[in-house]
Amino acid sequence: MTVRAVQVIAEADVIAYHSARHGRSIARSIAAEHLRPDHIEEALVYPVTTETTDHPGGYRGAIDEFYEQAAARLAAHLDAGRTVAVLAEGDPLFYGSYMHMHKRLADRYPTEVIPGVTSVSAAAARLGTPLAEAEEVLTILPGTLPEEELTARLAGTDAAVVMKLGRTFPTVRRAFERSGRLPEAHFVERATMAGERTAALADVDADSVPYFSLAVLPSRIGNPQPPVESGGVVVVGTGPAGPLWLTPETRGALAAATDLVGYTTYLDRVPVRPGQRRHGSDNKVEAERAEFALDLALRGHRVAVVSGGDPGVFAMATAVLEAASQAEYADVPVRVLPGVTAANAAAARAGAPLGHDYAALSLSDRLKPWEVIAERLHAAASADLVLALYNPGSRSRTWQVGKARELLLEHRAPDTPVVLARDIGGPEESVRVVRLADLDPAAVDMRTLLIVGSSQTRTVRRGDGGEEVVWTPRRYPEE
Ligand code: SAH
């Protein structure tokens, strides 16, 4: 309890606290030594917890009615000129019952909220572990969330505290397991109170877990990571631009890696972490980079190979799997995590041009002969597929887009819409829609993706002078 809380209790006429039907209040027991016989006590007893109720409004109805009545009881004291101290365990505005009184009374009566020490701080102190350091993100989660949601949040954060255990424990435990964070997790029951217990979360028996307990995932920086039995490689994609399109799973894998390997442009998108080694390279030596990553993993490192977009779309995943198929790497675990690919991000910005069947092609003839590219363009165009064209051009590859345009015009009308999506999600983002006949190779660079419509793709300008929207209908006309 803070000094200010003790002062306020001493000055109050009325002491109020919430309790369940059994009448015991943890807040009251904590403050007990400061209560006097001349204090008027108001026990605000919940009519229901999660049991069924015969209230016509169900659980919600019963609870709302209870809060109204409780607020009215406090208001009666306040109207009579008495000062009321409402006791709240931990901090009053942090998942506490007090806030329901606050919302009903604070605009009518002078109110002071005394901040308190939360169970989060108490648990970290009892574990004696740093909770969050430097740029680390601490996530507070109610254990009542669905398992999938908990899993994603635990995978994507540095540190976490999961509140409201008890019945939720098996779900919470599974979420820790599925996010790969169970070995780091601690359990704390009744922190700083009688009956306190701390344990490794993995060792806790579900039947022994009360509501008054929480799970703590401490700082990664401040605590040694649990040793991995052997190293491994995870191949990830950052999405086409910033963190908005980074999946929680990938964010977690990047944070957990001891080593990052990748093209420097993509590595630069990943925040720097103390203790993590970064091995940047240029864009040309994929096979060497893959073997380098596998060699590190053989020596017990946790390696993340970083691509832009999705790692399996014209990126590092195949190079890693190809290298990993050599006998010497047979025992290195390799995982590929999906990412948002440029075609999806570009399509979303333009509307829904990929709403029907489409083909993705790379126009780069560095890794395959132009004849193959030309054949595939013919085939896809004659099948009336929408085309997502990656790597359309660069400073050194300038003629491919012009050639592709001539080829496509053999199958498609000159006014077929083409989306020129440049630096999507980045600071120089631009989206333009042009006619296929007007597609200018000079307007295309390494950071551009082209989407060429099918015979069905439509454009419309919505509103007055609004942006042009492109979409491909899902229904195809019958012959
Ligand atoms: N693995 C990546 C693709 C790598 S190939 C992915 O899944 O997106 C590189 C090509 O992707 C670029 O030449 C460009 O055509 C496209 N690209 C990647 N990010 C882009 C972005 N933010 N905006 C537009 N095009 C992008």
XYZ file of C-alpha atoms and ligand atoms in Angstrom, residues 240-241 266 308-310 313-315 340-342 389-392 421-424 446-449, ligand 1:
50
model
C 6.531 -5.600 -48.596
C 7.287 -2.674 -46.300
C 15.736 -6.325 -45.956
C 11.148 -9.048 -48.227
C 7.502 -9.925 -48.801
C 6.919 -13.662 -48.564
C 7.875 -15.867 -53.550
C 10.977 -15.183 -55.704
C 13.016 -15.140 -52.509
C 2.521 -10.766 -47.072
C 3.753 -10.768 -50.652
C 4.016 -7.618 -52.788
C 4.672 -9.225 -62.651
C 7.511 -9.159 -60.104
C 10.981 -7.782 -60.915
C 9.712 -5.933 -64.019
C 2.466 -0.174 -57.844
C 5.687 1.381 -56.577
C 7.205 1.141 -53.072
C 3.908 -0.036 -51.603
C 13.132 -2.429 -58.964
C 10.551 -1.331 -56.430
C 7.638 -1.636 -58.855
C 5.149 -4.456 -59.228
N 9.608 -12.060 -51.807
C 9.091 -10.821 -52.340
C 9.406 -10.640 -53.795
C 10.878 -10.524 -54.132
S 11.164 -10.118 -55.803
C 7.583 -10.756 -52.130
O 6.970 -11.754 -51.748
O 7.019 -9.680 -52.325
C 11.342 -8.365 -55.706
C 10.197 -7.687 -56.414
O 9.040 -7.668 -55.570
C 10.401 -6.226 -56.758
O 11.144 -6.022 -57.922
C 8.972 -5.752 -56.938
O 8.426 -6.208 -58.159
C 8.251 -6.509 -55.851
N 8.095 -5.720 -54.598
C 8.573 -6.062 -53.376
N 8.187 -5.130 -52.451
C 7.448 -4.196 -53.120
C 6.762 -3.009 -52.720
N 6.780 -2.583 -51.450
N 6.077 -2.297 -53.674
C 6.047 -2.740 -54.955
N 6.694 -3.836 -55.384
C 7.379 -4.564 -54.476
